[in-house]
Every structure is written in structure tokens, then in C-alpha cells.
Tab-separated table of C-alpha atoms and ligand atoms in Angstrom:
chain	number	residue	atom	x	y	z
A	1	UNK	CA	-15.632	20.846	18.587
A	2	UNK	CA	-12.149	19.470	18.192
A	3	UNK	CA	-9.743	19.992	21.047
A	4	UNK	CA	-6.627	21.837	19.995
A	5	UNK	CA	-3.596	19.589	20.505
A	6	UNK	CA	-2.062	20.428	23.864
A	7	UNK	CA	1.145	22.375	23.404
A	8	UNK	CA	2.574	21.171	26.659
A	9	UNK	CA	2.828	17.469	27.308
A	10	UNK	CA	1.777	16.169	30.701
A	11	UNK	CA	4.336	17.045	33.292
A	12	UNK	CA	5.982	14.215	35.103
A	13	UNK	CA	8.258	15.194	37.907
A	14	UNK	CA	8.851	18.901	38.434
A	15	UNK	CA	12.392	18.298	39.571
A	16	UNK	CA	15.485	18.323	37.413
A	17	UNK	CA	17.144	15.186	36.194
A	18	UNK	CA	20.378	14.919	34.257
A	19	UNK	CA	21.417	12.284	31.745
A	20	UNK	CA	25.093	11.872	30.880
A	21	UNK	CA	26.494	10.171	27.789
A	22	UNK	CA	27.596	10.811	24.207
A	23	UNK	CA	24.870	13.043	22.771
A	24	UNK	CA	24.020	13.219	19.063
A	25	UNK	CA	21.096	15.166	17.622
A	26	UNK	CA	20.207	17.368	14.660
A	27	UNK	CA	19.443	21.065	14.566
A	28	UNK	CA	18.475	20.903	10.868
A	29	UNK	CA	18.614	18.568	7.857
A	30	UNK	CA	22.256	17.512	7.314
A	31	UNK	CA	21.674	17.099	3.548
A	32	UNK	CA	21.351	20.882	3.303
A	33	UNK	CA	23.449	22.046	6.231
A	34	UNK	CA	26.839	20.579	7.155
A	35	UNK	CA	26.575	21.990	10.700
A	36	UNK	CA	23.204	20.395	11.355
A	37	UNK	CA	24.566	17.653	13.602
A	38	UNK	CA	25.369	18.578	17.184
A	39	UNK	CA	27.656	16.207	19.079
A	40	UNK	CA	28.846	16.210	22.677
A	41	UNK	CA	31.324	13.357	23.183
A	42	UNK	CA	30.782	13.725	26.928
A	43	UNK	CA	27.439	15.472	27.149
A	44	UNK	CA	24.625	16.108	29.547
A	45	UNK	CA	20.930	16.434	28.852
A	46	UNK	CA	19.041	18.276	31.563
A	47	UNK	CA	15.342	17.493	31.821
A	48	UNK	CA	12.790	19.489	33.753
A	49	UNK	CA	9.256	18.157	34.092
A	50	UNK	CA	9.633	15.907	31.071
A	51	UNK	CA	11.045	18.583	28.770
A	52	UNK	CA	14.550	19.450	27.663
A	53	UNK	CA	15.936	22.254	29.792
A	54	UNK	CA	19.431	22.224	28.345
A	55	UNK	CA	21.853	20.042	26.441
A	56	UNK	CA	25.604	20.596	26.295
A	57	UNK	CA	29.108	19.563	27.328
A	58	UNK	CA	29.376	17.684	30.579
A	59	UNK	CA	31.867	19.709	32.641
A	60	UNK	CA	29.980	22.986	32.158
A	61	UNK	CA	26.513	21.619	32.767
A	62	UNK	CA	27.392	19.385	35.713
A	63	UNK	CA	28.991	22.363	37.445
A	64	UNK	CA	25.716	24.302	37.203
A	65	UNK	CA	23.446	21.534	38.482
A	66	UNK	CA	21.998	21.944	41.987
A	67	UNK	CA	23.498	19.480	44.458
A	68	UNK	CA	21.529	16.258	44.659
A	69	UNK	CA	20.160	16.374	41.091
A	70	UNK	CA	19.589	12.753	40.030
A	71	UNK	CA	21.992	11.704	37.275
A	72	UNK	CA	21.569	8.755	34.879
A	73	UNK	CA	25.013	7.746	33.741
A	74	UNK	CA	25.118	6.382	30.193
A	75	UNK	CA	28.791	7.053	29.512
A	76	UNK	CA	30.074	4.758	26.744
A	77	UNK	CA	26.683	4.896	25.033
A	78	UNK	CA	25.034	7.259	22.551
A	79	UNK	CA	21.968	9.306	23.415
A	80	UNK	CA	19.758	10.277	20.476
A	81	UNK	CA	16.220	11.644	20.210
A	82	UNK	CA	13.588	8.885	20.277
A	83	UNK	CA	12.855	7.349	16.890
A	84	UNK	CA	9.785	8.426	14.924
A	85	UNK	CA	8.057	5.609	13.024
A	86	UNK	CA	5.807	7.349	10.500
A	87	UNK	CA	3.935	4.275	9.284
A	88	UNK	CA	3.098	1.038	11.098
A	89	UNK	CA	0.058	-1.235	11.606
A	90	UNK	CA	-0.442	-2.459	15.164
A	91	UNK	CA	-3.038	-5.140	14.192
A	92	UNK	CA	-0.436	-6.713	11.910
A	93	UNK	CA	2.003	-7.459	14.726
A	94	UNK	CA	1.074	-11.154	14.625
A	95	UNK	CA	1.445	-11.590	10.847
A	96	UNK	CA	4.930	-10.107	10.503
A	97	UNK	CA	7.049	-12.486	8.379
A	98	UNK	CA	4.206	-14.189	6.493
A	99	UNK	CA	5.497	-15.924	3.410
A	100	UNK	CA	5.111	-15.576	-0.272
A	101	UNK	CA	2.700	-12.930	-1.525
A	102	UNK	CA	2.697	-9.455	-3.012
A	103	UNK	CA	0.456	-6.684	-1.723
A	104	UNK	CA	-3.091	-7.510	-2.860
A	105	UNK	CA	-2.836	-11.257	-2.222
A	106	UNK	CA	-0.979	-10.617	1.047
A	107	UNK	CA	-3.872	-8.415	2.231
A	108	UNK	CA	-6.444	-11.130	1.453
A	109	UNK	CA	-4.468	-14.065	2.754
A	110	UNK	CA	-2.905	-12.702	5.939
A	111	UNK	CA	-3.935	-9.148	6.761
A	112	UNK	CA	-7.723	-9.195	6.642
A	113	UNK	CA	-8.056	-12.388	8.721
A	114	UNK	CA	-5.647	-10.927	11.318
A	115	UNK	CA	-7.581	-7.648	11.448
A	116	UNK	CA	-10.868	-9.502	11.872
A	117	UNK	CA	-9.762	-10.570	15.350
A	118	UNK	CA	-9.831	-6.926	16.498
A	119	UNK	CA	-13.605	-7.077	16.741
A	120	UNK	CA	-12.739	-8.510	20.166
A	121	UNK	CA	-11.663	-5.640	22.464
A	122	UNK	CA	-9.722	-8.003	24.725
A	123	UNK	CA	-7.607	-9.136	21.778
A	124	UNK	CA	-7.091	-5.524	20.706
A	125	UNK	CA	-5.958	-4.549	24.222
A	126	UNK	CA	-3.502	-7.430	24.441
A	127	UNK	CA	-1.922	-6.667	21.048
A	128	UNK	CA	-1.860	-2.908	21.723
A	129	UNK	CA	0.099	-3.507	24.923
A	130	UNK	CA	2.592	-5.768	23.205
A	131	UNK	CA	2.924	-3.327	20.292
A	132	UNK	CA	3.664	-0.264	22.460
A	133	UNK	CA	6.142	-2.201	24.559
A	134	UNK	CA	7.837	-3.418	21.392
A	135	UNK	CA	8.068	0.099	19.951
A	136	UNK	CA	9.737	1.345	23.134
A	137	UNK	CA	12.070	-1.677	23.285
A	138	UNK	CA	13.255	-0.582	19.845
A	139	UNK	CA	13.749	3.053	20.815
A	140	UNK	CA	10.626	4.337	19.044
A	141	UNK	CA	8.813	6.949	21.110
A	142	UNK	CA	6.486	8.393	18.452
A	143	UNK	CA	4.474	6.479	15.850
A	144	UNK	CA	1.765	7.037	13.258
A	145	UNK	CA	-0.096	3.747	13.322
A	146	UNK	CA	-3.064	2.163	11.598
A	147	UNK	CA	-5.670	0.436	13.757
A	148	UNK	CA	-8.512	-1.602	12.151
A	149	UNK	CA	-12.074	-0.724	11.104
A	150	UNK	CA	-13.193	-1.414	14.653
A	151	UNK	CA	-13.506	1.769	16.739
A	152	UNK	CA	-12.583	-0.235	19.851
A	153	UNK	CA	-9.222	-1.096	18.246
A	154	UNK	CA	-8.446	2.634	18.243
A	155	UNK	CA	-9.482	2.994	21.881
A	156	UNK	CA	-7.196	0.070	22.768
A	157	UNK	CA	-4.136	1.578	21.104
A	158	UNK	CA	-4.691	5.068	22.466
A	159	UNK	CA	-5.098	3.595	25.961
A	160	UNK	CA	-1.880	1.585	25.713
A	161	UNK	CA	0.092	4.583	24.393
A	162	UNK	CA	-1.445	6.900	26.975
A	163	UNK	CA	-0.408	4.602	29.809
A	164	UNK	CA	3.175	4.860	28.523
A	165	UNK	CA	2.898	8.613	27.813
A	166	UNK	CA	4.017	8.032	24.208
A	167	UNK	CA	3.298	10.366	21.300
A	168	UNK	CA	0.932	8.428	19.123
A	169	UNK	CA	-1.153	9.130	16.058
A	170	UNK	CA	-3.781	6.591	15.045
A	171	UNK	CA	-7.271	6.257	13.636
A	172	UNK	CA	-10.067	3.936	12.637
A	173	UNK	CA	-9.571	2.384	9.206
A	174	UNK	CA	-12.226	3.456	6.705
A	175	UNK	CA	-13.077	0.706	4.243
A	176	UNK	CA	-16.535	0.371	2.663
A	177	UNK	CA	-15.905	-1.714	-0.469
A	178	UNK	CA	-13.624	-4.347	-1.979
A	179	UNK	CA	-12.975	-5.976	1.362
A	180	UNK	CA	-14.442	-8.939	3.264
A	181	UNK	CA	-17.878	-8.331	4.801
A	182	UNK	CA	-16.480	-8.752	8.292
A	183	UNK	CA	-14.245	-5.668	7.799
A	184	UNK	CA	-16.597	-3.540	5.745
A	185	UNK	CA	-18.048	-0.367	7.267
A	186	UNK	CA	-20.334	2.154	5.558
A	187	UNK	CA	-19.531	5.693	4.571
A	188	UNK	CA	-21.979	7.080	7.137
A	189	UNK	CA	-20.949	4.815	10.025
A	190	UNK	CA	-17.240	5.300	9.314
A	191	UNK	CA	-17.714	9.042	9.343
A	192	UNK	CA	-19.722	9.068	12.582
A	193	UNK	CA	-17.289	6.737	14.362
A	194	UNK	CA	-14.291	8.782	13.245
A	195	UNK	CA	-15.920	11.957	14.558
A	196	UNK	CA	-16.634	10.363	17.933
A	197	UNK	CA	-13.033	9.111	18.174
A	198	UNK	CA	-11.684	12.579	17.342
A	199	UNK	CA	-13.780	14.030	20.143
A	200	UNK	CA	-12.635	11.321	22.546
A	201	UNK	CA	-8.903	11.275	21.848
A	202	UNK	CA	-7.478	14.005	19.641
A	203	UNK	CA	-5.234	16.338	21.614
A	204	UNK	CA	-5.526	14.356	24.840
A	205	UNK	CA	-2.041	14.626	26.332
A	206	UNK	CA	0.294	13.405	23.552
A	207	UNK	CA	-2.315	11.595	21.437
A	208	UNK	CA	-3.407	12.739	17.986
A	209	UNK	CA	-6.074	11.424	15.640
A	210	UNK	CA	-5.619	10.433	11.988
A	211	UNK	CA	-8.532	10.011	9.590
A	212	UNK	CA	-7.551	6.720	7.985
A	213	UNK	CA	-8.984	5.707	4.594
A	214	UNK	CA	-7.046	2.439	4.068
A	215	UNK	CA	-6.358	3.234	0.392
A	216	UNK	CA	-8.496	4.509	-2.478
A	217	UNK	CA	-9.498	1.036	-3.788
A	218	UNK	CA	-11.268	0.060	-0.546
A	219	UNK	CA	-13.345	3.237	-0.211
A	220	UNK	CA	-16.304	4.379	-2.293
A	221	UNK	CA	-16.225	7.929	-3.652
A	222	UNK	CA	-18.782	8.812	-0.975
A	223	UNK	CA	-16.511	7.576	1.805
A	224	UNK	CA	-13.524	9.378	0.267
A	225	UNK	CA	-15.533	12.582	0.120
A	226	UNK	CA	-16.611	12.327	3.743
A	227	UNK	CA	-13.020	11.606	4.817
A	228	UNK	CA	-11.832	14.737	2.990
A	229	UNK	CA	-14.596	16.771	4.591
A	230	UNK	CA	-13.698	15.505	8.052
A	231	UNK	CA	-10.054	16.428	7.397
A	232	UNK	CA	-11.074	19.962	6.373
A	233	UNK	CA	-13.376	20.370	9.365
A	234	UNK	CA	-10.810	19.356	11.981
A	235	UNK	CA	-7.652	21.461	11.809
A	236	UNK	CA	-4.783	19.697	13.563
A	237	UNK	CA	-6.133	16.228	12.811
A	238	UNK	CA	-4.072	13.989	10.498
A	239	UNK	CA	-5.044	11.962	7.451
A	240	UNK	CA	-3.064	8.796	6.699
A	241	UNK	CA	-3.354	6.378	3.801
A	242	UNK	CA	-1.387	4.248	1.313
A	243	UNK	CA	-0.335	5.451	-2.114
A	244	UNK	CA	1.243	3.875	-5.202
A	245	UNK	CA	2.858	0.923	-3.479
A	246	UNK	CA	2.360	-1.886	-5.983
A	247	UNK	CA	1.799	-1.859	-9.742
A	248	UNK	CA	-1.320	-4.039	-9.596
A	249	UNK	CA	-2.743	-1.720	-6.954
A	250	UNK	CA	-1.982	1.351	-9.120
A	251	UNK	CA	-3.809	-0.234	-12.091
A	252	UNK	CA	-6.746	-1.119	-9.865
A	253	UNK	CA	-7.004	2.441	-8.520
A	254	UNK	CA	-6.960	3.734	-12.133
A	255	UNK	CA	-9.864	1.412	-13.055
A	256	UNK	CA	-11.901	2.437	-10.020
A	257	UNK	CA	-11.253	6.158	-10.465
A	258	UNK	CA	-10.923	6.611	-14.266
A	259	UNK	CA	-11.471	10.361	-14.063
A	260	UNK	CA	-8.342	10.914	-11.940
A	261	UNK	CA	-5.067	11.922	-13.640
A	262	UNK	CA	-3.077	9.690	-11.286
A	263	UNK	CA	-3.442	7.695	-8.087
A	264	UNK	CA	-2.417	10.762	-6.068
A	265	UNK	CA	-5.046	12.779	-7.911
A	266	UNK	CA	-7.742	10.543	-6.404
A	267	UNK	CA	-6.796	11.750	-2.910
A	268	UNK	CA	-6.454	15.318	-4.205
A	269	UNK	CA	-9.956	15.289	-5.732
A	270	UNK	CA	-11.409	14.370	-2.368
A	271	UNK	CA	-9.552	17.057	-0.424
A	272	UNK	CA	-7.158	14.634	1.237
A	273	UNK	CA	-3.861	16.413	0.544
A	274	UNK	CA	-2.358	19.056	2.787
A	275	UNK	CA	-0.429	19.619	5.987
A	276	UNK	CA	-0.641	16.489	8.191
A	277	UNK	CA	-1.646	14.279	5.251
A	278	UNK	CA	0.669	11.282	5.302
A	279	UNK	CA	1.004	8.692	2.525
A	280	UNK	CA	2.903	5.441	2.894
A	281	UNK	CA	5.108	4.108	0.082
A	282	UNK	CA	4.774	6.604	-2.834
A	283	UNK	CA	6.807	4.374	-5.172
A	284	UNK	CA	4.976	4.695	-8.489
A	285	UNK	CA	4.568	8.457	-8.766
A	286	UNK	CA	5.649	10.931	-11.399
A	287	UNK	CA	7.195	14.337	-10.798
A	288	UNK	CA	3.838	16.098	-11.176
A	289	UNK	CA	2.589	14.011	-8.232
A	290	UNK	CA	5.715	14.718	-6.203
A	291	UNK	CA	5.421	18.451	-6.884
A	292	UNK	CA	1.802	18.384	-5.808
A	293	UNK	CA	2.732	16.651	-2.572
A	294	UNK	CA	5.432	19.259	-1.940
A	295	UNK	CA	3.118	22.181	-2.759
A	296	UNK	CA	0.356	20.915	-0.512
A	297	UNK	CA	2.680	20.011	2.386
A	298	UNK	CA	1.685	16.335	2.208
A	299	UNK	CA	4.265	13.862	3.471
A	300	UNK	CA	5.634	10.528	2.265
A	301	UNK	CA	6.536	7.621	4.511
A	302	UNK	CA	9.476	5.629	3.149
A	303	UNK	CA	9.029	1.979	4.180
A	304	UNK	CA	12.049	0.083	2.852
A	305	UNK	CA	11.694	-3.270	4.636
A	306	UNK	CA	8.086	-3.532	3.488
A	307	UNK	CA	8.855	-2.485	-0.078
A	308	UNK	CA	11.538	-5.172	-0.350
A	309	UNK	CA	9.531	-7.845	1.478
A	310	UNK	CA	6.408	-7.448	-0.708
A	311	UNK	CA	8.526	-6.887	-3.831
A	312	UNK	CA	6.777	-3.546	-4.320
A	313	UNK	CA	9.574	-1.368	-5.677
A	314	UNK	CA	12.256	1.155	-4.776
A	315	UNK	CA	11.509	4.509	-3.158
A	316	UNK	CA	13.216	7.450	-4.897
A	317	UNK	CA	14.380	9.509	-1.925
A	318	UNK	CA	16.622	11.747	-3.984
A	319	UNK	CA	13.788	12.868	-6.243
A	320	UNK	CA	11.433	13.439	-3.316
A	321	UNK	CA	14.127	15.589	-1.707
A	322	UNK	CA	14.917	17.490	-4.914
A	323	UNK	CA	11.260	18.406	-5.274
A	324	UNK	CA	10.954	19.405	-1.631
A	325	UNK	CA	8.566	16.736	-0.337
A	326	UNK	CA	8.500	16.002	3.393
A	327	UNK	CA	9.700	12.434	3.994
A	328	UNK	CA	9.735	10.281	7.121
A	329	UNK	CA	10.707	6.657	7.683
A	330	UNK	CA	8.233	3.866	8.434
A	331	UNK	CA	8.602	0.258	9.502
A	332	UNK	CA	5.200	-0.691	8.037
A	333	UNK	CA	5.004	-3.782	10.246
A	334	UNK	CA	3.497	-6.345	9.350
A	335	UNK	CA	4.504	-5.995	5.662
A	336	UNK	CA	7.671	-4.485	7.086
A	337	UNK	CA	9.958	-7.057	8.643
A	338	UNK	CA	11.243	-5.281	11.747
A	339	UNK	CA	10.124	-2.927	14.498
A	340	UNK	CA	13.700	-1.680	14.626
A	341	UNK	CA	14.284	1.698	13.031
A	342	UNK	CA	17.986	0.745	12.888
A	343	UNK	CA	17.146	-2.255	10.709
A	344	UNK	CA	14.803	-0.047	8.702
A	345	UNK	CA	17.705	2.352	8.028
A	346	UNK	CA	19.850	-0.629	7.055
A	347	UNK	CA	17.375	-1.544	4.317
A	348	UNK	CA	16.819	2.108	3.351
A	349	UNK	CA	20.531	2.275	2.621
A	350	UNK	CA	20.302	-0.780	0.330
A	351	UNK	CA	17.155	0.427	-1.468
A	352	UNK	CA	19.032	3.619	-2.297
A	353	UNK	CA	22.197	1.757	-3.307
A	354	UNK	CA	20.151	-0.149	-5.886
A	355	UNK	CA	19.296	3.219	-7.455
A	356	UNK	CA	22.807	4.675	-7.299
A	357	UNK	CA	21.830	6.921	-4.377
A	358	UNK	CA	23.748	7.312	-1.141
A	359	UNK	CA	22.333	7.598	2.331
A	360	UNK	CA	24.881	9.050	4.763
A	361	UNK	CA	24.678	7.996	8.397
A	362	UNK	CA	23.878	11.609	9.292
A	363	UNK	CA	20.966	11.753	6.821
A	364	UNK	CA	19.778	8.356	7.994
A	365	UNK	CA	19.584	9.264	11.684
A	366	UNK	CA	18.059	12.618	10.820
A	367	UNK	CA	15.338	10.777	8.865
A	368	UNK	CA	14.632	8.533	11.848
A	369	UNK	CA	14.396	11.473	14.294
A	370	UNK	CA	13.964	15.155	13.373
A	371	UNK	CA	13.118	14.374	9.717
A	372	UNK	CA	10.286	12.091	10.775
A	373	UNK	CA	9.068	14.697	13.268
A	374	UNK	CA	9.143	17.324	10.487
A	375	UNK	CA	7.139	15.068	8.155
A	376	UNK	CA	4.491	14.840	10.910
A	377	UNK	CA	4.565	18.578	11.697
A	378	UNK	CA	5.759	17.689	15.182
A	379	UNK	CA	9.269	19.129	14.927
A	380	UNK	CA	8.303	21.948	17.299
A	381	UNK	CA	7.767	19.362	20.053
A	382	UNK	CA	9.998	16.351	19.368
A	383	UNK	CA	12.900	15.219	17.161
A	384	UNK	CA	15.887	16.872	18.867
A	385	UNK	CA	17.123	18.236	22.186
A	386	UNK	CA	16.343	21.910	21.673
A	387	UNK	CA	15.200	23.543	24.938
A	388	UNK	CA	11.489	23.029	25.546
A	389	UNK	CA	11.193	19.856	23.447
A	390	UNK	CA	9.624	16.750	24.947
A	391	UNK	CA	12.493	14.735	26.381
A	392	UNK	CA	12.097	11.453	24.496
A	393	UNK	CA	15.375	9.689	23.817
A	394	UNK	CA	17.006	6.391	22.999
A	395	UNK	CA	20.293	5.135	24.440
A	396	UNK	CA	22.288	3.099	21.928
A	397	UNK	CA	25.082	0.731	22.920
A	398	UNK	CA	27.807	0.473	20.276
A	399	UNK	CA	29.117	-2.623	22.060
A	400	UNK	CA	25.783	-4.430	22.343
A	401	UNK	CA	26.948	-7.528	20.491
A	402	UNK	CA	30.430	-9.023	19.983
A	403	UNK	CA	30.388	-8.044	16.314
A	404	UNK	CA	29.144	-4.494	16.998
A	405	UNK	CA	31.846	-4.078	19.657
A	406	UNK	CA	34.559	-5.362	17.359
A	407	UNK	CA	33.488	-3.253	14.377
A	408	UNK	CA	32.826	-0.139	16.486
A	409	UNK	CA	36.301	-0.387	18.018
A	410	UNK	CA	37.786	-0.007	14.539
A	411	UNK	CA	35.847	3.189	13.767
A	412	UNK	CA	37.636	6.519	13.716
A	413	UNK	CA	34.767	8.970	13.093
A	414	UNK	CA	31.312	9.545	14.536
A	415	UNK	CA	29.751	9.038	11.086
A	416	UNK	CA	31.401	5.644	10.860
A	417	UNK	CA	30.154	4.647	14.308
A	418	UNK	CA	26.614	5.726	13.457
A	419	UNK	CA	26.759	3.837	10.176
A	420	UNK	CA	27.897	0.655	11.904
A	421	UNK	CA	25.033	1.012	14.398
A	422	UNK	CA	22.428	1.303	11.657
A	423	UNK	CA	23.850	-1.585	9.650
A	424	UNK	CA	24.522	-4.028	12.503
A	425	UNK	CA	22.200	-2.725	15.210
A	426	UNK	CA	18.681	-3.772	16.130
A	427	UNK	CA	16.745	-4.021	19.406
A	428	UNK	CA	19.843	-5.451	21.080
A	429	UNK	CA	21.593	-2.105	20.571
A	430	UNK	CA	18.877	-0.239	22.497
A	431	UNK	CA	20.175	-0.002	26.063
A	432	UNK	CA	17.274	2.181	27.248
A	433	UNK	CA	14.401	4.306	25.998
A	434	UNK	CA	13.166	7.335	27.914
A	435	UNK	CA	9.765	8.957	27.476
A	436	UNK	CA	9.409	12.512	28.823
A	437	UNK	CA	12.714	11.984	30.577
A	438	UNK	CA	11.797	8.795	32.374
A	439	UNK	CA	13.019	5.273	31.582
A	440	UNK	CA	10.284	3.310	29.817
B	1	LIG	N1	-2.323	-0.983	1.269
B	1	LIG	C1	-3.566	-1.065	1.789
B	1	LIG	N2	-3.545	-1.661	2.998
B	1	LIG	C2	-2.262	-1.970	3.241
B	1	LIG	C3	-1.601	-2.595	4.335
B	1	LIG	O1	-2.210	-3.001	5.330
B	1	LIG	N3	-0.250	-2.721	4.226
B	1	LIG	C4	0.424	-2.278	3.157
B	1	LIG	N4	1.758	-2.443	3.111
B	1	LIG	N5	-0.165	-1.692	2.112
B	1	LIG	C5	-1.493	-1.534	2.160
B	2	LIG	ZN1	0.928	0.212	5.595
């Protein structure tokens, strides 16, 4: 039996706390709705037991607060919902910025040797701790992360996230062919280990499990079939994989699965599309694939720093949007070059510029918050400051560096200030991150 995900996150302190600052969040997608952004220049967020009680203008809300309510004063800074990183690899933390290769060679040369080390649970625990701390230092409070083939690597990451009360989705990588022996599982063992991990972790506080076939080329049809079956048998569980990232990879998938119409069709044939199915990259797709993703409720993770770093290609956000596909943003560390979702938005902007597309600051911050939550089917719990949501937020300092301060001082609109933050900001701009209302 799978546990249903808990609808209420663990309560922290039953008492009220208030957080004052400039509040920016989204009630809807600003690309479709001009009134989607809500802004309180001097705002207050009231948190009760880790959840948003109310969010509004300061004078009104402060007047209503019971005397003695603790108040965190972030005036002069922006308060936004915590960032949602929809695709990242924790075992690749130590190979970020490895020189010179495109995807398939990069996997062989850097990734597989790094992942081998996760056979050692002590190594996995040490990296998992660093990784979660680094996410929070960058304002990321929710992530969908890959572990390695080792079940203990999943335990290590769930433990580290649990200790920090983060929302985290992860799973054991399934990989039973076309990989080094030291990382190769079998279809049967991968299936059994995934099941045991689902039982152990899925729905425990804020943790959620993702069935994780690495990508079609490293799984046999039998493993793909079992992964699809597991996905069907466990409602509420996620499935995450990679799709159409690199042209050599696309050709390879076509050779291995000649009966499939397209790379996406491989996943479809094995029952791996649907709500909570999440595919990183999605660069080399046609409109039939995009329509199928939209129809099935499958989501794309747009990973701009990775796509530029590995020379993979340019993600067509406009087309994904036009066809109604759910899209979130991913850092994809270690092919991605930053844990910062601000830096990731910076490169998203440039990827779209190269295709004659524009990313407004409003759309960008929506993508990094409520849009990401929507792509993960978590927008009923996180992503904005609607009453009842889990009170995860990031505090951004527009004067964090001399250049940011100078450029921000010249801004006249909120959109301009947000744009400057995403172009010039990084971890230095994160003044604080709060998880369930409390400073991380
Ligand atoms: N495709 C299969 N595995 C990986 C990975 O670890 N990183 C990236 N960027 N693409 C992949
Ligand atoms: Zn990836």
C-alpha cells in the first residue's frame, strides 16, 4: 500500500509569526492574466503553524495582530515564494563545471564515475547535506532531484531534506543496460528497490517519491515496462526522466526503440506519461509530441544553463506554452552550471532571446515559483502566499552587491527591479530562506 501524500505539512510552532517586507507573488500565470501578480510594497505575511494565514498590506495586518506576535523585519527586501527547482541531480554536485564534453561523453567521463561513489552511504550522506544546504542558500525550498542507482543514496537525500523540512521529490535511478557494470541494476531488482523506497518515504511529511528511469537508452524494454507499471500502481507517485536533450541521444534512442514514432513515444508505449510525469530538457520534439505531453498532463523541465553548457540546444518555451504543456524550470546541476534559480532565469532569458522570444520578469519569477509548483501538481500546497499554503519563502536583497544596488537604484518599476535581480542576482542576493515559516 502506498501512503497518500499528507495534505498538511508537519506543524512547527502553533503560534503566529509575522514577516514584514515588500511582498511579490502570483495568483495565476501572468502570461495569460495581467492581474496575476500581487504586490504589497510594504506587506506582511502572517504564518500560523508553518502555513500562510494571511498576506496583505502592512498597516491593516499589523493592526490586527495580537500583541507580542513575533515579527521578522525584512523592510527594504523582497519576499517571494520559495523557488521550485524541477530538475537537479544531487550526486552531480561535485562535478559541476567539468570541461569540454557533450551529453553522452560527459556522462561517461564525469557523471558515472561521480555516481559510483554513492555506493558508500557515508559519502551519500555528506553530499546530501551539502546539497540541501546549498539549495536553501539559493532560496530553493522545493526540488525534484535524481539520486543514483543505489537505494541508500535515496535514503540519504530524503533524510537530509526531512531534517530541513523541505519539500523534496526523489527516487532511485533505474538503469539496466548501456552503463558501466558498477552502476547497472536489473529490471527485477530496480523494481523491488523502488517499491520498498516508495513504502518507506512517499508521503512522509513533505517527501514524495519519483520512479526514475534515467532515460530510455539505459533501460531495457523490460525495465521500462516495470517502471510504467509501478507508476500506474502508485497514484500520487511521480515519474521523472530525461527526454530529447541531445541529437546523438535522440538518434541512439531511435536505434534502440525502432518501433517508436518518436523518443517521447518510447515513454508513452511503456505507460510513463501522465500527471506527475516530469521530463527534463524536451528540446528535440515535434508538435505531435508536445500535444501528447499536454493531453496527458506530463510536464517539461526547462534547464537553460545545462542546455547551453552541454551545447544541447534551445528550449522552445513559446511553443510549449501555445500547446498547453506544463513547464517548470530546472537547474540540472551538474550539467547545469548554477544552483541559483536567479542565474537559471538569466540564462533562460538568453536562450529565448536567441529564438526571438521574450521572457518578462513576471513570467520568469512565475516560472521559478507557482509555475514550477503547477508543473509538479503541487500548486495547491506551495508556489504562492494564498491562505493555507506552506509558508516557504525567499528574501531577496536588491542591494546585495554594489552593482545590484547601483542598478536597482535606477529602476522605476517593479518589473524592472525583478529583471535586474534575475540578471545580476545569485546566491549573494538571497538574504534569507524560510521553510514552513522558519529561517533555514
Ligand atoms: N541524460 C541521462 N542522464 C543524464 C544526466 O545525468 N544529465 C543530463 N543532463 N542528461 C542526462
Ligand atoms: Zn538531468
